[in-house]
C-alpha atoms as an extended CHARMM CRD file, in Angstrom:
* protein
*
       292  EXT
         1         1  MET       CA            -32.0740000000      -15.9740000000        6.2030000000  PROA      1               0.0000000000
         2         2  SER       CA            -28.3240000000      -16.6730000000        6.0400000000  PROA      2               0.0000000000
         3         3  GLY       CA            -25.6830000000      -14.1300000000        7.0030000000  PROA      3               0.0000000000
         4         4  VAL       CA            -24.3880000000      -13.8980000000        3.4480000000  PROA      4               0.0000000000
         5         5  ALA       CA            -27.8690000000      -13.0750000000        2.1910000000  PROA      5               0.0000000000
         6         6  ILE       CA            -28.2420000000      -10.3150000000        4.7810000000  PROA      6               0.0000000000
         7         7  ILE       CA            -24.9770000000       -8.6830000000        3.7120000000  PROA      7               0.0000000000
         8         8  GLU       CA            -25.8540000000       -9.0270000000        0.0070000000  PROA      8               0.0000000000
         9         9  GLN       CA            -29.2730000000       -7.3960000000        0.5180000000  PROA      9               0.0000000000
        10        10  ALA       CA            -27.7010000000       -4.5360000000        2.5050000000  PROA      10              0.0000000000
        11        11  ALA       CA            -25.0910000000       -3.9780000000       -0.2070000000  PROA      11              0.0000000000
        12        12  VAL       CA            -27.7400000000       -4.0020000000       -2.9350000000  PROA      12              0.0000000000
        13        13  ALA       CA            -29.8610000000       -1.5010000000       -1.0100000000  PROA      13              0.0000000000
        14        14  ASP       CA            -26.9110000000        0.8670000000       -0.5110000000  PROA      14              0.0000000000
        15        15  ALA       CA            -25.9360000000        0.5760000000       -4.1840000000  PROA      15              0.0000000000
        16        16  ALA       CA            -29.5070000000        1.3470000000       -5.2710000000  PROA      16              0.0000000000
        17        17  LEU       CA            -29.4940000000        4.5580000000       -3.2350000000  PROA      17              0.0000000000
        18        18  HSD       CA            -26.3920000000        5.7800000000       -5.0690000000  PROA      18              0.0000000000
        19        19  GLN       CA            -27.3220000000        4.5400000000       -8.5190000000  PROA      19              0.0000000000
        20        20  GLY       CA            -27.4920000000        7.3070000000      -11.0770000000  PROA      20              0.0000000000
        21        21  PRO       CA            -28.0520000000        7.7260000000      -14.8260000000  PROA      21              0.0000000000
        22        22  ALA       CA            -25.6760000000        6.3270000000      -17.4190000000  PROA      22              0.0000000000
        23        23  ARG       CA            -22.3930000000        8.2030000000      -17.4560000000  PROA      23              0.0000000000
        24        24  ARG       CA            -20.3100000000        9.4160000000      -20.3390000000  PROA      24              0.0000000000
        25        25  GLY       CA            -16.6970000000        8.5120000000      -20.7970000000  PROA      25              0.0000000000
        26        26  PRO       CA            -13.7980000000       10.8860000000      -20.1610000000  PROA      26              0.0000000000
        27        27  GLY       CA            -13.5170000000       13.8640000000      -22.4600000000  PROA      27              0.0000000000
        28        28  PHE       CA            -10.5810000000       15.4470000000      -24.2190000000  PROA      28              0.0000000000
        29        29  ALA       CA             -9.5410000000       17.4560000000      -21.1520000000  PROA      29              0.0000000000
        30        30  VAL       CA             -9.1800000000       14.2770000000      -19.0750000000  PROA      30              0.0000000000
        31        31  TYR       CA             -7.1030000000       12.5180000000      -21.7340000000  PROA      31              0.0000000000
        32        32  ALA       CA             -4.9210000000       15.6200000000      -22.1570000000  PROA      32              0.0000000000
        33        33  SER       CA             -4.4520000000       15.8230000000      -18.3790000000  PROA      33              0.0000000000
        34        34  CYS       CA             -3.4260000000       12.1710000000      -18.2000000000  PROA      34              0.0000000000
        35        35  PHE       CA             -0.9150000000       12.7120000000      -21.0160000000  PROA      35              0.0000000000
        36        36  ILE       CA              0.5810000000       15.7590000000      -19.2910000000  PROA      36              0.0000000000
        37        37  LEU       CA              0.7760000000       13.9430000000      -15.9590000000  PROA      37              0.0000000000
        38        38  ALA       CA              2.4810000000       11.0010000000      -17.6700000000  PROA      38              0.0000000000
        39        39  LEU       CA              5.1520000000       13.4150000000      -18.9420000000  PROA      39              0.0000000000
        40        40  VAL       CA              5.4650000000       14.9090000000      -15.4450000000  PROA      40              0.0000000000
        41        41  VAL       CA              6.0110000000       11.4500000000      -13.9570000000  PROA      41              0.0000000000
        42        42  LEU       CA              8.5530000000       10.6810000000      -16.6870000000  PROA      42              0.0000000000
        43        43  ALA       CA             10.3930000000       13.9150000000      -15.9060000000  PROA      43              0.0000000000
        44        44  ALA       CA             10.3850000000       13.0690000000      -12.1920000000  PROA      44              0.0000000000
        45        45  VAL       CA             11.5670000000        9.4720000000      -12.5560000000  PROA      45              0.0000000000
        46        46  TRP       CA             13.9000000000        9.7560000000      -15.5670000000  PROA      46              0.0000000000
        47        47  PRO       CA             14.7440000000       13.4620000000      -16.0400000000  PROA      47              0.0000000000
        48        48  HSD       CA             17.8190000000       12.6740000000      -18.1690000000  PROA      48              0.0000000000
        49        49  VAL       CA             15.5640000000       11.1260000000      -20.8140000000  PROA      49              0.0000000000
        50        50  LEU       CA             13.9220000000       14.4940000000      -21.4970000000  PROA      50              0.0000000000
        51        51  ALA       CA             16.8130000000       16.7600000000      -20.5490000000  PROA      51              0.0000000000
        52        52  PRO       CA             20.2640000000       15.1780000000      -20.9160000000  PROA      52              0.0000000000
        53        53  THR       CA             22.0830000000       18.4480000000      -20.1400000000  PROA      53              0.0000000000
        54        54  ASP       CA             23.4590000000       18.8680000000      -16.6150000000  PROA      54              0.0000000000
        55        55  PRO       CA             21.1600000000       21.3850000000      -14.8320000000  PROA      55              0.0000000000
        56        56  TYR       CA             24.1020000000       22.6720000000      -12.7660000000  PROA      56              0.0000000000
        57        57  ASP       CA             26.5860000000       23.1140000000      -15.6390000000  PROA      57              0.0000000000
        58        58  ILE       CA             27.6850000000       26.7720000000      -15.5060000000  PROA      58              0.0000000000
        59        59  ASP       CA             28.7180000000       28.6990000000      -18.6310000000  PROA      59              0.0000000000
        60        60  PRO       CA             28.9950000000       32.4710000000      -17.9260000000  PROA      60              0.0000000000
        61        61  THR       CA             29.4850000000       33.2240000000      -21.6170000000  PROA      61              0.0000000000
        62        62  SER       CA             25.9780000000       31.8930000000      -22.3170000000  PROA      62              0.0000000000
        63        63  ALA       CA             24.1280000000       33.8540000000      -19.6270000000  PROA      63              0.0000000000
        64        64  PHE       CA             20.6230000000       35.1640000000      -20.3430000000  PROA      64              0.0000000000
        65        65  LEU       CA             20.2600000000       33.5900000000      -23.7670000000  PROA      65              0.0000000000
        66        66  PRO       CA             16.6230000000       33.6870000000      -24.9280000000  PROA      66              0.0000000000
        67        67  PRO       CA             14.7460000000       30.4970000000      -25.8850000000  PROA      67              0.0000000000
        68        68  SER       CA             16.1620000000       28.9090000000      -29.0280000000  PROA      68              0.0000000000
        69        69  SER       CA             16.7050000000       25.5350000000      -30.6630000000  PROA      69              0.0000000000
        70        70  ALA       CA             19.8780000000       25.1130000000      -28.5810000000  PROA      70              0.0000000000
        71        71  HSD       CA             18.2260000000       26.1300000000      -25.2960000000  PROA      71              0.0000000000
        72        72  TRP       CA             14.4640000000       25.5870000000      -25.4600000000  PROA      72              0.0000000000
        73        73  PHE       CA             13.7420000000       27.5840000000      -22.2890000000  PROA      73              0.0000000000
        74        74  GLY       CA             16.7670000000       29.8820000000      -22.6000000000  PROA      74              0.0000000000
        75        75  THR       CA             19.5610000000       30.1630000000      -20.0330000000  PROA      75              0.0000000000
        76        76  ASP       CA             19.7990000000       31.8010000000      -16.6180000000  PROA      76              0.0000000000
        77        77  GLN       CA             22.2410000000       34.3030000000      -15.0910000000  PROA      77              0.0000000000
        78        78  SER       CA             24.9250000000       31.6140000000      -14.7940000000  PROA      78              0.0000000000
        79        79  GLY       CA             24.4470000000       30.2290000000      -18.2940000000  PROA      79              0.0000000000
        80        80  ARG       CA             22.6850000000       27.0830000000      -17.0600000000  PROA      80              0.0000000000
        81        81  ASP       CA             20.1380000000       25.5120000000      -19.3800000000  PROA      81              0.0000000000
        82        82  ALA       CA             16.7040000000       26.5390000000      -18.0840000000  PROA      82              0.0000000000
        83        83  PHE       CA             14.9020000000       23.6120000000      -19.7300000000  PROA      83              0.0000000000
        84        84  SER       CA             17.1030000000       21.0930000000      -17.9260000000  PROA      84              0.0000000000
        85        85  ARG       CA             16.6010000000       22.8890000000      -14.6260000000  PROA      85              0.0000000000
        86        86  VAL       CA             12.8330000000       22.9010000000      -15.0210000000  PROA      86              0.0000000000
        87        87  ILE       CA             12.7600000000       19.2120000000      -15.9430000000  PROA      87              0.0000000000
        88        88  HSD       CA             15.1000000000       18.2210000000      -13.1110000000  PROA      88              0.0000000000
        89        89  GLY       CA             13.0440000000       20.3700000000      -10.7500000000  PROA      89              0.0000000000
        90        90  THR       CA             10.0250000000       18.1350000000      -11.3250000000  PROA      90              0.0000000000
        91        91  ARG       CA             11.1610000000       15.3840000000       -8.9450000000  PROA      91              0.0000000000
        92        92  PRO       CA             11.5820000000       17.4950000000       -5.7690000000  PROA      92              0.0000000000
        93        93  SER       CA              8.4210000000       19.4560000000       -6.5110000000  PROA      93              0.0000000000
        94        94  LEU       CA              6.3750000000       16.2980000000       -7.0050000000  PROA      94              0.0000000000
        95        95  LEU       CA              7.9250000000       14.5300000000       -4.0020000000  PROA      95              0.0000000000
        96        96  ILE       CA              7.1430000000       17.4880000000       -1.7480000000  PROA      96              0.0000000000
        97        97  GLY       CA              3.5550000000       17.4870000000       -3.0360000000  PROA      97              0.0000000000
        98        98  LEU       CA              3.1740000000       13.7470000000       -2.4260000000  PROA      98              0.0000000000
        99        99  LEU       CA              4.6930000000       13.9250000000        1.0650000000  PROA      99              0.0000000000
       100       100  SER       CA              2.4720000000       16.8940000000        1.8760000000  PROA      100             0.0000000000
       101       101  ILE       CA             -0.7470000000       15.1520000000        0.8610000000  PROA      101             0.0000000000
       102       102  ALA       CA              0.3580000000       11.9730000000        2.6480000000  PROA      102             0.0000000000
       103       103  THR       CA              0.9070000000       14.0080000000        5.8240000000  PROA      103             0.0000000000
       104       104  ALA       CA             -2.4700000000       15.6960000000        5.4280000000  PROA      104             0.0000000000
       105       105  LEU       CA             -4.2480000000       12.3640000000        4.9880000000  PROA      105             0.0000000000
       106       106  ALA       CA             -2.3620000000       10.7990000000        7.9110000000  PROA      106             0.0000000000
       107       107  VAL       CA             -3.1930000000       13.6360000000       10.3130000000  PROA      107             0.0000000000
       108       108  GLY       CA             -6.7440000000       13.9260000000        9.0010000000  PROA      108             0.0000000000
       109       109  GLY       CA             -7.2160000000       10.1500000000        9.1140000000  PROA      109             0.0000000000
       110       110  ILE       CA             -6.0760000000        9.8970000000       12.7260000000  PROA      110             0.0000000000
       111       111  LEU       CA             -8.3820000000       12.7090000000       13.8090000000  PROA      111             0.0000000000
       112       112  GLY       CA            -11.3350000000       11.5360000000       11.7230000000  PROA      112             0.0000000000
       113       113  LEU       CA            -11.1530000000        7.8770000000       12.8060000000  PROA      113             0.0000000000
       114       114  ALA       CA            -10.6600000000        8.8800000000       16.4280000000  PROA      114             0.0000000000
       115       115  ALA       CA            -13.8740000000       10.8960000000       16.2150000000  PROA      115             0.0000000000
       116       116  VAL       CA            -15.7590000000        7.9560000000       14.6890000000  PROA      116             0.0000000000
       117       117  LEU       CA            -14.4670000000        5.1990000000       16.9670000000  PROA      117             0.0000000000
       118       118  GLY       CA            -13.7730000000        7.0480000000       20.2190000000  PROA      118             0.0000000000
       119       119  GLY       CA            -17.2750000000        7.8210000000       21.3800000000  PROA      119             0.0000000000
       120       120  ARG       CA            -19.0880000000       11.0930000000       22.0130000000  PROA      120             0.0000000000
       121       121  ALA       CA            -16.4290000000       12.6810000000       24.2510000000  PROA      121             0.0000000000
       122       122  VAL       CA            -13.5990000000       11.9860000000       21.7910000000  PROA      122             0.0000000000
       123       123  ASP       CA            -15.7450000000       13.1520000000       18.8720000000  PROA      123             0.0000000000
       124       124  HSD       CA            -16.4060000000       16.4210000000       20.6740000000  PROA      124             0.0000000000
       125       125  ALA       CA            -12.6830000000       16.8990000000       21.4010000000  PROA      125             0.0000000000
       126       126  VAL       CA            -11.7080000000       16.1260000000       17.7930000000  PROA      126             0.0000000000
       127       127  ALA       CA            -14.3350000000       18.5570000000       16.5220000000  PROA      127             0.0000000000
       128       128  ARG       CA            -12.7110000000       21.3160000000       18.6140000000  PROA      128             0.0000000000
       129       129  VAL       CA             -9.2590000000       20.4050000000       17.2290000000  PROA      129             0.0000000000
       130       130  ILE       CA            -10.6290000000       20.6090000000       13.6820000000  PROA      130             0.0000000000
       131       131  ASP       CA            -12.1470000000       24.0050000000       14.4950000000  PROA      131             0.0000000000
       132       132  VAL       CA             -8.7200000000       25.1890000000       15.6460000000  PROA      132             0.0000000000
       133       133  LEU       CA             -7.1600000000       23.9600000000       12.3920000000  PROA      133             0.0000000000
       134       134  PHE       CA             -9.7980000000       25.8500000000       10.4250000000  PROA      134             0.0000000000
       135       135  ALA       CA             -9.2860000000       28.9800000000       12.5320000000  PROA      135             0.0000000000
       136       136  PHE       CA             -6.0020000000       29.6120000000       10.6950000000  PROA      136             0.0000000000
       137       137  PRO       CA             -5.6440000000       29.8430000000        6.9140000000  PROA      137             0.0000000000
       138       138  GLY       CA             -3.7160000000       26.8470000000        5.6270000000  PROA      138             0.0000000000
       139       139  LEU       CA             -0.6670000000       28.8320000000        4.5440000000  PROA      139             0.0000000000
       140       140  ILE       CA             -0.5190000000       30.6910000000        7.8680000000  PROA      140             0.0000000000
       141       141  LEU       CA             -0.6280000000       27.3690000000        9.7200000000  PROA      141             0.0000000000
       142       142  ALA       CA              2.1370000000       26.0660000000        7.4520000000  PROA      142             0.0000000000
       143       143  LEU       CA              4.2400000000       29.1500000000        8.2290000000  PROA      143             0.0000000000
       144       144  ILE       CA              3.7600000000       28.5330000000       11.9560000000  PROA      144             0.0000000000
       145       145  CYS       CA              4.9230000000       24.9290000000       11.5460000000  PROA      145             0.0000000000
       146       146  ILE       CA              8.0040000000       26.0440000000        9.5890000000  PROA      146             0.0000000000
       147       147  ALA       CA              8.7920000000       28.6270000000       12.2690000000  PROA      147             0.0000000000
       148       148  ILE       CA              8.7100000000       25.8520000000       14.8760000000  PROA      148             0.0000000000
       149       149  LEU       CA             10.4200000000       23.0650000000       12.8990000000  PROA      149             0.0000000000
       150       150  GLY       CA             12.8110000000       25.1410000000       10.7810000000  PROA      150             0.0000000000
       151       151  ALA       CA             13.0700000000       25.5730000000        7.0130000000  PROA      151             0.0000000000
       152       152  SER       CA             13.9390000000       22.4930000000        4.9360000000  PROA      152             0.0000000000
       153       153  PRO       CA             12.2550000000       20.4840000000        2.1720000000  PROA      153             0.0000000000
       154       154  VAL       CA             11.0010000000       17.8500000000        4.6430000000  PROA      154             0.0000000000
       155       155  THR       CA              9.6260000000       20.3400000000        7.1390000000  PROA      155             0.0000000000
       156       156  LEU       CA              8.1060000000       22.2600000000        4.2370000000  PROA      156             0.0000000000
       157       157  ALA       CA              6.1880000000       19.1490000000        3.1530000000  PROA      157             0.0000000000
       158       158  ILE       CA              5.0910000000       18.3980000000        6.7230000000  PROA      158             0.0000000000
       159       159  ALA       CA              4.0240000000       22.0070000000        7.2780000000  PROA      159             0.0000000000
       160       160  VAL       CA              1.9410000000       22.0940000000        4.0930000000  PROA      160             0.0000000000
       161       161  GLY       CA              0.3850000000       18.7450000000        5.0370000000  PROA      161             0.0000000000
       162       162  VAL       CA             -0.5490000000       19.9180000000        8.5250000000  PROA      162             0.0000000000
       163       163  GLY       CA             -1.9010000000       23.1680000000        7.0880000000  PROA      163             0.0000000000
       164       164  SER       CA             -4.3200000000       21.2920000000        4.8310000000  PROA      164             0.0000000000
       165       165  SER       CA             -5.1780000000       18.4340000000        7.2150000000  PROA      165             0.0000000000
       166       166  GLY       CA             -8.2700000000       20.0610000000        8.7140000000  PROA      166             0.0000000000
       167       167  GLY       CA            -10.3760000000       19.5800000000        5.6170000000  PROA      167             0.0000000000
       168       168  TYR       CA             -9.4190000000       15.9270000000        5.3030000000  PROA      168             0.0000000000
       169       169  ALA       CA            -10.1480000000       15.3200000000        8.9840000000  PROA      169             0.0000000000
       170       170  ARG       CA            -13.6350000000       16.7400000000        8.5750000000  PROA      170             0.0000000000
       171       171  ILE       CA            -14.3020000000       14.7000000000        5.4180000000  PROA      171             0.0000000000
       172       172  ILE       CA            -13.0190000000       11.4490000000        6.9430000000  PROA      172             0.0000000000
       173       173  ARG       CA            -15.0460000000       12.0500000000       10.1100000000  PROA      173             0.0000000000
       174       174  ALA       CA            -18.2470000000       12.6690000000        8.1410000000  PROA      174             0.0000000000
       175       175  GLN       CA            -17.6590000000        9.7150000000        5.8270000000  PROA      175             0.0000000000
       176       176  GLY       CA            -16.8380000000        7.4700000000        8.7800000000  PROA      176             0.0000000000
       177       177  LEU       CA            -20.0490000000        8.3920000000       10.5760000000  PROA      177             0.0000000000
       178       178  ILE       CA            -22.0490000000        7.5800000000        7.4380000000  PROA      178             0.0000000000
       179       179  VAL       CA            -20.3170000000        4.2440000000        6.8650000000  PROA      179             0.0000000000
       180       180  SER       CA            -20.4650000000        3.1610000000       10.5120000000  PROA      180             0.0000000000
       181       181  THR       CA            -24.2730000000        3.5410000000       10.5010000000  PROA      181             0.0000000000
       182       182  SER       CA            -24.8220000000        1.8900000000        7.0990000000  PROA      182             0.0000000000
       183       183  GLY       CA            -26.7700000000       -1.3130000000        6.5090000000  PROA      183             0.0000000000
       184       184  TYR       CA            -23.7960000000       -3.5220000000        5.6660000000  PROA      184             0.0000000000
       185       185  VAL       CA            -21.9780000000       -2.5400000000        8.8600000000  PROA      185             0.0000000000
       186       186  ALA       CA            -25.1210000000       -3.2960000000       10.8650000000  PROA      186             0.0000000000
       187       187  ALA       CA            -25.3720000000       -6.6560000000        9.0980000000  PROA      187             0.0000000000
       188       188  ALA       CA            -21.7440000000       -7.4490000000        9.9610000000  PROA      188             0.0000000000
       189       189  ARG       CA            -22.4480000000       -6.6580000000       13.6040000000  PROA      189             0.0000000000
       190       190  MET       CA            -25.5250000000       -8.9110000000       13.5340000000  PROA      190             0.0000000000
       191       191  LEU       CA            -23.3480000000      -11.7590000000       12.2900000000  PROA      191             0.0000000000
       192       192  GLY       CA            -21.0780000000      -11.3290000000       15.3000000000  PROA      192             0.0000000000
       193       193  HSD       CA            -17.9950000000      -10.1150000000       13.4580000000  PROA      193             0.0000000000
       194       194  ALA       CA            -15.2530000000       -8.7620000000       15.6990000000  PROA      194             0.0000000000
       195       195  PRO       CA            -14.9840000000       -4.9430000000       15.8960000000  PROA      195             0.0000000000
       196       196  ARG       CA            -11.4390000000       -5.0820000000       14.4950000000  PROA      196             0.0000000000
       197       197  ARG       CA            -12.6220000000       -7.0780000000       11.4870000000  PROA      197             0.0000000000
       198       198  ILE       CA            -15.4850000000       -4.6680000000       10.8810000000  PROA      198             0.0000000000
       199       199  LEU       CA            -13.0750000000       -1.7420000000       11.0930000000  PROA      199             0.0000000000
       200       200  PHE       CA            -10.4080000000       -3.0460000000        8.6950000000  PROA      200             0.0000000000
       201       201  LEU       CA            -12.5830000000       -5.0040000000        6.2390000000  PROA      201             0.0000000000
       202       202  THR       CA            -15.7530000000       -2.9270000000        6.1390000000  PROA      202             0.0000000000
       203       203  ILE       CA            -15.4060000000        0.5920000000        7.4710000000  PROA      203             0.0000000000
       204       204  LEU       CA            -11.8950000000        1.5790000000        6.3280000000  PROA      204             0.0000000000
       205       205  PRO       CA            -12.2400000000        0.3810000000        2.6860000000  PROA      205             0.0000000000
       206       206  ASN       CA            -15.4890000000        2.3190000000        2.3010000000  PROA      206             0.0000000000
       207       207  ILE       CA            -13.9130000000        5.4370000000        3.8030000000  PROA      207             0.0000000000
       208       208  ALA       CA            -10.7510000000        5.1790000000        1.6850000000  PROA      208             0.0000000000
       209       209  ARG       CA            -12.5230000000        4.7110000000       -1.6490000000  PROA      209             0.0000000000
       210       210  PRO       CA            -13.9160000000        8.2760000000       -1.9340000000  PROA      210             0.0000000000
       211       211  LEU       CA            -10.5530000000        9.7040000000       -0.8420000000  PROA      211             0.0000000000
       212       212  LEU       CA             -8.8410000000        8.8730000000       -4.1640000000  PROA      212             0.0000000000
       213       213  PRO       CA            -10.2770000000       11.9240000000       -5.9750000000  PROA      213             0.0000000000
       214       214  LEU       CA             -9.4080000000       14.1180000000       -2.9870000000  PROA      214             0.0000000000
       215       215  PHE       CA             -5.8800000000       12.7080000000       -3.0100000000  PROA      215             0.0000000000
       216       216  THR       CA             -5.4870000000       13.6750000000       -6.6640000000  PROA      216             0.0000000000
       217       217  LEU       CA             -6.9250000000       17.1480000000       -6.0950000000  PROA      217             0.0000000000
       218       218  GLY       CA             -4.8070000000       17.6490000000       -3.0010000000  PROA      218             0.0000000000
       219       219  ILE       CA             -1.4790000000       16.9670000000       -4.7250000000  PROA      219             0.0000000000
       220       220  GLY       CA             -1.9930000000       19.9350000000       -7.0340000000  PROA      220             0.0000000000
       221       221  GLN       CA             -2.9000000000       22.2140000000       -4.1460000000  PROA      221             0.0000000000
       222       222  CYS       CA              0.0840000000       21.0590000000       -2.0910000000  PROA      222             0.0000000000
       223       223  ILE       CA              2.4590000000       21.6300000000       -5.0070000000  PROA      223             0.0000000000
       224       224  VAL       CA              1.2060000000       25.1990000000       -5.3720000000  PROA      224             0.0000000000
       225       225  TRP       CA              1.5310000000       25.8630000000       -1.6330000000  PROA      225             0.0000000000
       226       226  ALA       CA              4.9840000000       24.2650000000       -1.4050000000  PROA      226             0.0000000000
       227       227  THR       CA              6.3660000000       26.1360000000       -4.4060000000  PROA      227             0.0000000000
       228       228  GLY       CA              4.9480000000       29.3650000000       -3.0070000000  PROA      228             0.0000000000
       229       229  LEU       CA              6.7280000000       28.8100000000        0.3110000000  PROA      229             0.0000000000
       230       230  SER       CA              9.9330000000       27.8180000000       -1.5190000000  PROA      230             0.0000000000
       231       231  PHE       CA              9.6260000000       31.0750000000       -3.4570000000  PROA      231             0.0000000000
       232       232  LEU       CA              9.6650000000       32.8520000000       -0.0850000000  PROA      232             0.0000000000
       233       233  GLY       CA             12.8510000000       30.9830000000        0.8660000000  PROA      233             0.0000000000
       234       234  LEU       CA             11.2050000000       28.5860000000        3.3250000000  PROA      234             0.0000000000
       235       235  GLY       CA             11.8290000000       25.3280000000        1.4730000000  PROA      235             0.0000000000
       236       236  VAL       CA             14.2800000000       24.2390000000       -1.1900000000  PROA      236             0.0000000000
       237       237  GLN       CA             17.0490000000       26.8080000000       -1.5330000000  PROA      237             0.0000000000
       238       238  PRO       CA             18.6980000000       28.0430000000       -4.7650000000  PROA      238             0.0000000000
       239       239  PRO       CA             20.6570000000       26.8960000000       -6.7020000000  PROA      239             0.0000000000
       240       240  GLU       CA             18.7720000000       23.5960000000       -6.2600000000  PROA      240             0.0000000000
       241       241  ALA       CA             16.5120000000       22.7810000000       -9.1920000000  PROA      241             0.0000000000
       242       242  GLU       CA             12.9560000000       22.9610000000       -7.8200000000  PROA      242             0.0000000000
       243       243  TRP       CA             10.1050000000       24.9470000000       -9.3100000000  PROA      243             0.0000000000
       244       244  GLY       CA              9.6200000000       27.2870000000       -6.3790000000  PROA      244             0.0000000000
       245       245  ALA       CA             13.3680000000       27.7620000000       -5.9380000000  PROA      245             0.0000000000
       246       246  LEU       CA             13.7100000000       28.4950000000       -9.6660000000  PROA      246             0.0000000000
       247       247  LEU       CA             11.1160000000       31.2550000000       -9.3500000000  PROA      247             0.0000000000
       248       248  ALA       CA             12.8650000000       32.6560000000       -6.2840000000  PROA      248             0.0000000000
       249       249  ASP       CA             16.2520000000       32.5630000000       -8.0130000000  PROA      249             0.0000000000
       250       250  SER       CA             14.9950000000       34.3920000000      -11.0970000000  PROA      250             0.0000000000
       251       251  ARG       CA             12.7050000000       37.0370000000       -9.5830000000  PROA      251             0.0000000000
       252       252  SER       CA             15.4630000000       39.6810000000       -9.7760000000  PROA      252             0.0000000000
       253       253  TYR       CA             15.8240000000       39.1450000000      -13.5290000000  PROA      253             0.0000000000
       254       254  THR       CA             12.1760000000       39.2250000000      -14.6130000000  PROA      254             0.0000000000
       255       255  ALA       CA             12.5700000000       42.3770000000      -16.6990000000  PROA      255             0.0000000000
       256       256  LEU       CA             15.7880000000       41.1250000000      -18.2800000000  PROA      256             0.0000000000
       257       257  ALA       CA             14.9150000000       37.4400000000      -18.8360000000  PROA      257             0.0000000000
       258       258  TRP       CA             11.1690000000       36.8030000000      -18.7650000000  PROA      258             0.0000000000
       259       259  TRP       CA             11.6150000000       33.1210000000      -19.6340000000  PROA      259             0.0000000000
       260       260  LEU       CA             13.2030000000       32.3290000000      -16.2700000000  PROA      260             0.0000000000
       261       261  THR       CA              9.8920000000       32.9090000000      -14.4940000000  PROA      261             0.0000000000
       262       262  VAL       CA              7.3990000000       32.0470000000      -17.2390000000  PROA      262             0.0000000000
       263       263  PHE       CA              8.4090000000       28.4270000000      -17.8000000000  PROA      263             0.0000000000
       264       264  PRO       CA              8.6570000000       27.2600000000      -14.1550000000  PROA      264             0.0000000000
       265       265  GLY       CA              5.4000000000       29.0600000000      -13.4450000000  PROA      265             0.0000000000
       266       266  ALA       CA              3.7870000000       27.4000000000      -16.4580000000  PROA      266             0.0000000000
       267       267  MET       CA              4.9100000000       23.9630000000      -15.2210000000  PROA      267             0.0000000000
       268       268  ILE       CA              3.3550000000       24.6250000000      -11.8220000000  PROA      268             0.0000000000
       269       269  ALA       CA              0.1140000000       25.8540000000      -13.3810000000  PROA      269             0.0000000000
       270       270  VAL       CA             -0.1870000000       23.0820000000      -15.9840000000  PROA      270             0.0000000000
       271       271  THR       CA              0.5980000000       20.3030000000      -13.5000000000  PROA      271             0.0000000000
       272       272  SER       CA             -1.8540000000       21.6360000000      -10.9020000000  PROA      272             0.0000000000
       273       273  LEU       CA             -4.5540000000       22.1600000000      -13.5390000000  PROA      273             0.0000000000
       274       274  SER       CA             -4.0950000000       18.6230000000      -14.8910000000  PROA      274             0.0000000000
       275       275  LEU       CA             -4.3430000000       17.1430000000      -11.3930000000  PROA      275             0.0000000000
       276       276  THR       CA             -7.4600000000       19.2110000000      -10.7260000000  PROA      276             0.0000000000
       277       277  ILE       CA             -9.1610000000       18.0780000000      -13.9400000000  PROA      277             0.0000000000
       278       278  LEU       CA             -8.3250000000       14.4340000000      -13.2610000000  PROA      278             0.0000000000
       279       279  GLY       CA             -9.4030000000       14.7160000000       -9.6210000000  PROA      279             0.0000000000
       280       280  ARG       CA            -12.7390000000       16.3180000000      -10.5250000000  PROA      280             0.0000000000
       281       281  TYR       CA            -13.3710000000       13.6170000000      -13.0920000000  PROA      281             0.0000000000
       282       282  LEU       CA            -12.6560000000       10.8750000000      -10.5630000000  PROA      282             0.0000000000
       283       283  GLN       CA            -14.8370000000       12.6330000000       -8.0090000000  PROA      283             0.0000000000
       284       284  ALA       CA            -17.6970000000       12.8140000000      -10.4910000000  PROA      284             0.0000000000
       285       285  ARG       CA            -17.3470000000        9.1210000000      -11.3110000000  PROA      285             0.0000000000
       286       286  PHE       CA            -17.3780000000        8.1440000000       -7.6560000000  PROA      286             0.0000000000
       287       287  ASP       CA            -20.4540000000       10.3420000000       -7.1000000000  PROA      287             0.0000000000
       288       288  GLY       CA            -22.2460000000        8.6000000000       -9.9830000000  PROA      288             0.0000000000
       289       289  ARG       CA            -22.5440000000       11.6490000000      -12.2310000000  PROA      289             0.0000000000
       290       290  ASP       CA            -20.9740000000       13.0420000000      -15.3780000000  PROA      290             0.0000000000
       291       291  ALA       CA            -17.8360000000       15.1420000000      -15.0240000000  PROA      291             0.0000000000
       292       292  ALA       CA            -18.3400000000       18.7120000000      -16.1000000000  PROA      292             0.0000000000
């Protein structure tokens, strides 16, 4: 039997094991989430399209105006347009979330792949490192990192990424162990393929594919964590337009101007919920089942 035939039979056998019943298409919640996320991306890339007003333009005579046709989200204590500040705050919030999840995947990927490729001793050592990461709640670990590195948007993103890296390390390690013992990897070894070729062309693509839903889910979680730490003054500082900083800047005026906390909080909640719905749908599709 030729080498190509061996690999094809192994691939068919693995596909048959994961084959499930016919799946339905995405529902209304998924389409709504995609639409909301498209608006979020638009606000991050081209904020002046949605909010042409300068988010830092101060007008003390217009302070604490409630939502109206002139100011959709009202104004803050300095008379700045709250809608423009929320829209312009999308870019730093989203960038911090993306950098955080990238850091989490990088740290988790290094640990997980080291456990898979390094032998029993390395796997045992990595397992102990992962246990240490899980010994601290993610936010506590992020606070420790900020205490060591200092407070800034970049260190905030790195801290949140490190705080959530333990889960990704465990998932990548488990997925790598499954893939490395699969039939198609064994067939590639039988054909005499070099270990580097097996790693980059066979193992890594099959580990990375299931990570897409986790990447989508993780962005929402990282945004919530990052905005929470910014609210505590450990990230972006007022008067910068960022969702967590907007909440921190307006917490003293909640009783006087409810809209200053409601709308940034709603943006955080809606964006995270949309990412969660999309991530769960992608996860269900990759698992071969219908999304709930």
